[in-house]
């Protein structure tokens, strides 16, 4: 009888243990179903380790990811900064992070609302904190995908695929053919993922600064003033002297379609006050040369002056985009001849009109 009771007791314990919810960390950050368009060959990302647990993730080209992300492996969790152009790209990022650590991603930080930095948000389950500026939330809740930058990008994808197919048809070199095929596959997968897009806003917001503490690690999220958009934040690790800048400061030029170029110059002065050695930008490779901040400020000042001058002369935005001559900055920035991207010029025209009305 005693043996029977003991057996019954064991059965009860075992069934309770089975019934208790189990925490499976490996899937806790991600929704369960893989999105469309994740297929690719080889690695989608190159992870550059810049400090203990701190990585810069740069696309290899086998999958469309567009912007860079960064991730921080802490004692118990992982924090991801920016999540790329599509649900597929973010999904594959998490798959490849699992090869570095099995700790769960608990937190995502969006440096700003642009599609190539925040369109992976939807793959995270609702236990994940997605942190961004209040403006980033407003944009992703509102008309972010109706803005010219994304509209031009997504409506241009089918034509881009057709062009690549035409080039492939007339190409005879086997290496170039292979490269074109790879680009076509990546673009088609990207298009499939864009069709599943549901813009997803941050569920935690800030307007000035926020600090996360993880063991001995301090992670500052700082708003430094309007610039690339009205709500860019940078992620600053004071101990590691690393700053993740999104498009507020890239390795080269940054798009201006939602920017405040004259205020951006001042906001970049605020960036200079942070004590960092390494910049992990949203586009291009990591760098340590702080002089790049000044080169970009000088360029931005001259874009503003030059475009304002052309507008004053009655030149259309389309013509100003061709004529604005910034070639004197070509020693430090990738500028091959006269011209400024049209979206940037249109943005400056709009800002000047708004200010003239005031
Ligand atoms: Zn951007």
Coordinates of C-alpha atoms and ligand atoms in Angstrom, one line a residue:
X1 CA 0.0 0.0 0.0
X2 CA 2.8 2.4 1.0
X3 CA 4.6 1.6 -2.3
X4 CA 1.3 2.2 -4.2
X5 CA 0.9 5.6 -2.5
X6 CA 4.5 6.5 -3.3
X7 CA 3.9 5.6 -7.0
X8 CA 0.7 7.7 -7.1
X9 CA 2.6 10.6 -5.6
X10 CA 5.3 10.3 -8.2
X11 CA 2.7 10.2 -11.0
X12 CA 1.1 13.4 -9.6
X13 CA 4.5 15.2 -9.4
X14 CA 5.4 14.1 -12.9
X15 CA 2.2 15.4 -14.4
X16 CA 2.5 18.7 -12.5
X17 CA 6.0 19.1 -13.9
X18 CA 4.7 18.4 -17.4
X19 CA 1.8 20.8 -16.9
X20 CA 4.0 23.7 -15.7
X21 CA 4.7 26.1 -18.5
X22 CA 8.2 25.7 -19.8
X23 CA 10.3 28.7 -20.7
X24 CA 12.0 28.1 -24.0
X25 CA 14.4 31.0 -24.3
X26 CA 15.4 30.2 -27.8
X27 CA 12.0 31.1 -29.2
X28 CA 10.9 33.8 -26.7
X29 CA 12.0 36.7 -28.8
X30 CA 10.5 35.6 -32.1
X31 CA 7.1 34.9 -33.3
X32 CA 6.9 31.3 -34.3
X33 CA 6.2 31.4 -38.0
X34 CA 9.1 32.3 -40.3
X35 CA 8.1 35.1 -42.6
X36 CA 8.2 34.9 -46.4
X37 CA 11.5 35.6 -48.2
X38 CA 14.0 34.3 -45.7
X39 CA 15.7 31.9 -48.2
X40 CA 19.4 32.7 -48.9
X41 CA 22.6 30.8 -49.3
X42 CA 25.6 31.3 -47.0
X43 CA 25.6 33.8 -44.2
X44 CA 23.3 36.9 -44.5
X45 CA 25.4 38.9 -42.0
X46 CA 29.0 39.5 -41.1
X47 CA 29.3 40.1 -37.4
X48 CA 32.2 42.4 -36.5
X49 CA 33.0 42.2 -32.8
X50 CA 34.1 45.6 -31.5
X51 CA 34.1 45.0 -27.8
X52 CA 33.3 42.1 -25.4
X53 CA 29.7 41.2 -26.4
X54 CA 29.3 44.1 -28.8
X55 CA 28.8 43.3 -32.4
X56 CA 28.1 45.3 -35.6
X57 CA 26.0 43.3 -38.1
X58 CA 26.6 44.2 -41.8
X59 CA 24.8 42.4 -44.7
X60 CA 26.8 40.2 -47.0
X61 CA 24.4 40.6 -50.0
X62 CA 22.9 37.1 -49.9
X63 CA 19.7 38.6 -48.4
X64 CA 18.4 42.2 -48.7
X65 CA 19.0 43.8 -45.3
X66 CA 19.9 47.4 -46.4
X67 CA 20.9 49.0 -43.1
X68 CA 23.3 47.7 -40.5
X69 CA 22.2 46.6 -37.1
X70 CA 24.2 46.1 -33.9
X71 CA 23.6 43.8 -30.9
X72 CA 24.8 43.7 -27.4
X73 CA 25.2 40.3 -25.5
X74 CA 24.7 40.9 -21.8
X75 CA 24.9 38.6 -18.8
X76 CA 21.3 37.3 -19.3
X77 CA 19.9 38.8 -22.5
X78 CA 20.6 40.4 -25.9
X79 CA 19.7 43.9 -27.0
X80 CA 19.4 44.5 -30.8
X81 CA 19.8 48.0 -32.2
X82 CA 17.8 48.4 -35.5
X83 CA 16.2 45.5 -37.3
X84 CA 16.6 46.0 -41.0
X85 CA 14.4 46.4 -44.1
X86 CA 11.9 43.6 -43.7
X87 CA 10.5 40.9 -41.4
X88 CA 12.6 38.3 -43.3
X89 CA 15.9 40.2 -42.7
X90 CA 15.1 40.6 -38.9
X91 CA 14.2 36.9 -38.7
X92 CA 17.5 35.8 -40.3
X93 CA 19.4 38.2 -38.0
X94 CA 17.9 36.4 -35.0
X95 CA 18.8 33.0 -36.5
X96 CA 22.4 34.1 -37.0
X97 CA 22.6 35.7 -33.5
X98 CA 21.7 32.2 -32.1
X99 CA 25.0 31.0 -33.5
X100 CA 26.8 33.5 -31.2
X101 CA 24.6 33.1 -28.1
X102 CA 21.5 31.3 -26.9
X103 CA 20.5 34.2 -24.6
X104 CA 17.1 35.7 -25.5
X105 CA 16.6 39.0 -27.3
X106 CA 14.6 41.0 -24.8
X107 CA 15.0 44.5 -26.2
X108 CA 15.1 46.2 -29.6
X109 CA 16.1 49.8 -30.0
X110 CA 15.0 51.7 -33.2
X111 CA 17.4 54.5 -33.9
X112 CA 14.7 56.1 -36.1
X113 CA 11.5 55.2 -38.1
X114 CA 13.0 54.6 -41.5
X115 CA 12.1 51.3 -43.2
X116 CA 15.7 50.0 -43.4
X117 CA 16.0 50.3 -39.6
X118 CA 12.6 49.4 -38.2
X119 CA 10.7 47.1 -40.7
X120 CA 11.8 44.0 -38.8
X121 CA 9.8 45.1 -35.6
X122 CA 6.8 42.9 -36.4
X123 CA 8.6 39.6 -35.9
X124 CA 9.2 40.2 -32.2
X125 CA 6.7 38.8 -29.8
X126 CA 5.0 41.2 -27.4
X127 CA 7.2 40.4 -24.4
X128 CA 10.1 42.1 -26.3
X129 CA 10.5 45.8 -25.4
X130 CA 10.9 47.8 -28.6
X131 CA 12.3 51.2 -27.6
X132 CA 12.3 54.3 -29.7
X133 CA 11.8 58.1 -29.7
X134 CA 8.1 59.2 -29.3
X135 CA 8.4 60.6 -32.8
X136 CA 9.5 57.2 -34.2
X137 CA 6.3 55.7 -32.6
X138 CA 4.1 58.4 -34.1
X139 CA 5.6 57.8 -37.6
X140 CA 5.3 54.0 -37.5
X141 CA 1.7 54.3 -36.2
X142 CA 1.0 56.8 -38.8
X143 CA 2.0 57.3 -42.4
X144 CA 5.6 56.1 -42.4
X145 CA 5.1 53.8 -45.5
X146 CA 3.5 56.7 -47.4
X147 CA 6.6 58.9 -47.0
X148 CA 8.5 59.4 -50.3
X149 CA 11.7 57.5 -49.1
X150 CA 9.8 54.2 -48.6
X151 CA 7.3 54.7 -51.4
X152 CA 10.1 55.2 -54.0
X153 CA 12.0 52.2 -52.6
X154 CA 9.2 49.7 -52.6
X155 CA 7.6 50.8 -55.9
X156 CA 11.1 50.6 -57.5
X157 CA 11.7 47.0 -56.5
X158 CA 9.8 45.3 -59.4
X159 CA 11.6 47.5 -62.0
X160 CA 14.9 46.7 -60.3
X161 CA 14.3 43.0 -60.6
X162 CA 13.4 43.4 -64.4
X163 CA 16.6 45.4 -65.0
X164 CA 18.7 42.7 -63.3
X165 CA 16.9 40.0 -65.4
X166 CA 17.7 41.9 -68.6
X167 CA 21.3 42.3 -67.6
X168 CA 21.5 38.5 -66.9
X169 CA 20.0 37.7 -70.3
X170 CA 22.7 39.6 -72.1
X171 CA 25.6 38.6 -69.8
X172 CA 28.1 35.9 -70.9
X173 CA 30.6 35.9 -68.1
X174 CA 29.8 33.1 -65.6
X175 CA 30.9 35.0 -62.5
X176 CA 28.8 38.0 -63.3
X177 CA 25.9 35.8 -64.2
X178 CA 26.1 34.1 -60.7
X179 CA 26.3 37.5 -59.0
X180 CA 23.2 38.8 -61.0
X181 CA 21.3 35.6 -60.1
X182 CA 22.1 36.2 -56.4
X183 CA 20.9 39.8 -56.6
X184 CA 17.7 38.7 -58.4
X185 CA 16.9 36.1 -55.7
X186 CA 17.7 38.6 -52.9
X187 CA 15.4 41.3 -54.5
X188 CA 12.6 38.8 -55.1
X189 CA 12.7 37.6 -51.5
X190 CA 12.8 41.2 -50.3
X191 CA 9.6 41.9 -52.3
X192 CA 7.9 38.9 -50.9
X193 CA 8.7 40.1 -47.4
X194 CA 7.6 43.7 -48.1
X195 CA 4.2 42.3 -49.0
X196 CA 3.8 40.9 -45.5
X197 CA 4.9 44.2 -43.9
X198 CA 2.9 45.5 -40.9
X199 CA 4.7 48.6 -39.6
X200 CA 5.1 48.1 -35.9
X201 CA 5.9 51.0 -33.5
X202 CA 8.0 51.0 -30.4
X203 CA 6.1 49.9 -27.3
X204 CA 8.4 51.9 -25.0
X205 CA 9.2 55.5 -25.9
X206 CA 11.5 58.3 -24.8
X207 CA 11.9 62.0 -25.7
X208 CA 15.3 62.9 -24.2
X209 CA 17.2 59.9 -22.8
X210 CA 16.9 56.5 -21.2
X211 CA 19.5 54.3 -19.6
X212 CA 19.4 50.5 -19.5
X213 CA 21.6 48.7 -16.9
X214 CA 22.7 45.1 -17.5
X215 CA 25.2 43.9 -14.9
X216 CA 28.2 46.2 -15.2
X217 CA 27.0 47.3 -18.6
X218 CA 25.4 50.7 -19.1
X219 CA 23.5 51.4 -22.3
X220 CA 22.4 55.0 -22.8
X221 CA 19.8 55.9 -25.4
X222 CA 20.2 59.6 -26.2
X223 CA 18.2 62.0 -28.3
X224 CA 20.7 64.8 -29.4
X225 CA 18.3 67.1 -31.3
X226 CA 16.6 67.0 -34.6
X227 CA 18.7 65.9 -37.5
X228 CA 18.3 63.0 -39.9
X229 CA 14.7 62.9 -38.7
X230 CA 12.8 64.6 -35.8
X231 CA 13.4 61.6 -33.6
X232 CA 16.8 59.9 -34.1
X233 CA 18.4 58.4 -31.0
X234 CA 22.0 57.1 -30.7
X235 CA 22.9 54.2 -28.4
X236 CA 26.0 55.0 -26.3
X237 CA 28.0 52.5 -24.3
X238 CA 30.2 54.8 -22.0
X239 CA 32.4 52.0 -20.6
X240 CA 33.1 50.4 -24.0
X241 CA 33.3 53.9 -25.6
X242 CA 31.1 52.7 -28.5
X243 CA 28.2 54.7 -30.1
X244 CA 25.6 53.3 -32.5
X245 CA 24.4 56.1 -34.6
X246 CA 21.9 54.8 -37.2
X247 CA 21.7 57.3 -40.0
X248 CA 22.4 60.3 -37.7
X249 CA 26.0 59.7 -38.7
X250 CA 26.9 57.1 -41.3
X251 CA 30.3 56.1 -42.8
X252 CA 29.5 58.4 -45.8
X253 CA 26.4 60.4 -46.8
X254 CA 23.0 60.0 -45.2
X255 CA 19.6 60.6 -46.8
X256 CA 18.0 63.9 -46.1
X257 CA 14.3 63.2 -47.1
X258 CA 13.0 63.7 -43.5
X259 CA 15.8 65.8 -42.2
X260 CA 16.4 69.2 -40.7
X261 CA 19.8 69.9 -42.3
X262 CA 20.6 73.1 -40.5
X263 CA 19.6 71.7 -37.1
X264 CA 21.4 68.5 -37.9
X265 CA 24.7 70.3 -37.9
X266 CA 24.1 71.6 -34.4
X267 CA 22.9 68.2 -33.2
X268 CA 26.1 66.6 -34.4
X269 CA 28.0 69.0 -32.1
X270 CA 26.1 67.3 -29.3
X271 CA 27.3 63.9 -30.5
X272 CA 30.9 65.2 -30.3
X273 CA 30.4 65.8 -26.5
X274 CA 30.0 62.0 -25.9
X275 CA 33.2 60.2 -25.0
X276 CA 33.4 57.4 -27.6
X277 CA 36.1 55.9 -29.7
X278 CA 34.2 53.7 -32.1
X279 CA 31.2 54.5 -34.3
X280 CA 28.9 51.7 -35.5
X281 CA 26.9 53.5 -38.2
X282 CA 23.6 52.4 -39.8
X283 CA 25.3 52.2 -43.2
X284 CA 29.0 51.4 -44.0
X285 CA 31.7 49.9 -41.8
X286 CA 32.5 50.8 -38.3
X287 CA 35.1 53.6 -37.9
X288 CA 37.1 55.5 -35.3
X289 CA 37.9 58.7 -37.2
X290 CA 36.0 61.4 -35.5
X291 CA 37.0 63.9 -38.2
X292 CA 34.2 62.3 -40.3
X293 CA 31.6 64.2 -38.1
X294 CA 33.1 67.5 -39.2
X295 CA 33.3 66.5 -42.9
X296 CA 29.6 65.7 -42.8
X297 CA 28.7 68.9 -41.0
X298 CA 30.7 71.0 -43.5
X299 CA 28.9 69.1 -46.4
X300 CA 25.5 69.6 -44.8
X301 CA 26.1 73.4 -44.2
X302 CA 27.1 73.8 -47.9
X303 CA 24.1 71.7 -49.1
X304 CA 21.8 74.1 -47.2
X305 CA 23.5 77.2 -48.5
X306 CA 23.8 76.0 -52.1
X307 CA 20.2 74.7 -52.3
X308 CA 18.8 77.9 -50.6
X309 CA 20.7 80.0 -53.2
X310 CA 19.3 78.1 -56.1
X311 CA 15.8 78.3 -54.7
X312 CA 16.2 82.0 -54.3
X313 CA 17.1 82.2 -58.0
X314 CA 13.8 80.5 -58.9
X315 CA 15.4 77.2 -59.9
X316 CA 13.1 74.2 -59.7
X317 CA 13.9 71.5 -57.2
X318 CA 14.6 69.0 -60.0
X319 CA 17.1 71.3 -61.6
X320 CA 18.7 72.3 -58.3
X321 CA 19.2 68.6 -57.6
X322 CA 21.3 68.4 -60.8
X323 CA 23.1 71.7 -60.4
X324 CA 23.9 71.9 -56.7
X325 CA 27.7 71.5 -56.7
X326 CA 29.2 69.9 -53.6
X327 CA 32.3 68.5 -55.4
X328 CA 34.6 70.4 -53.1
X329 CA 33.7 67.8 -50.5
X330 CA 34.8 64.9 -52.7
X331 CA 38.1 64.3 -50.9
X332 CA 36.2 63.1 -47.8
X333 CA 32.8 62.0 -49.1
X334 CA 31.7 59.8 -52.1
X335 CA 30.8 62.7 -54.5
X336 CA 31.6 62.1 -58.2
X337 CA 30.2 65.3 -59.7
X338 CA 27.5 68.0 -59.3
X339 CA 24.2 67.0 -57.8
X340 CA 22.3 66.3 -54.6
X341 CA 19.6 63.6 -54.2
X342 CA 16.3 65.0 -55.3
X343 CA 14.5 64.0 -52.1
X344 CA 17.0 66.0 -50.1
X345 CA 16.5 69.1 -52.3
X346 CA 12.7 68.8 -52.1
X347 CA 12.9 68.5 -48.3
X348 CA 15.0 71.7 -48.1
X349 CA 12.6 73.5 -50.4
X350 CA 9.7 72.5 -48.2
X351 CA 11.4 73.6 -45.0
X352 CA 12.3 77.0 -46.6
X353 CA 8.7 77.5 -47.7
X354 CA 7.4 76.6 -44.3
X355 CA 9.8 79.0 -42.6
X356 CA 9.0 81.8 -45.1
X357 CA 5.3 81.5 -44.2
X358 CA 6.0 81.9 -40.5
Ligands
LIG1 ZN1 17.3 56.7 -42.2

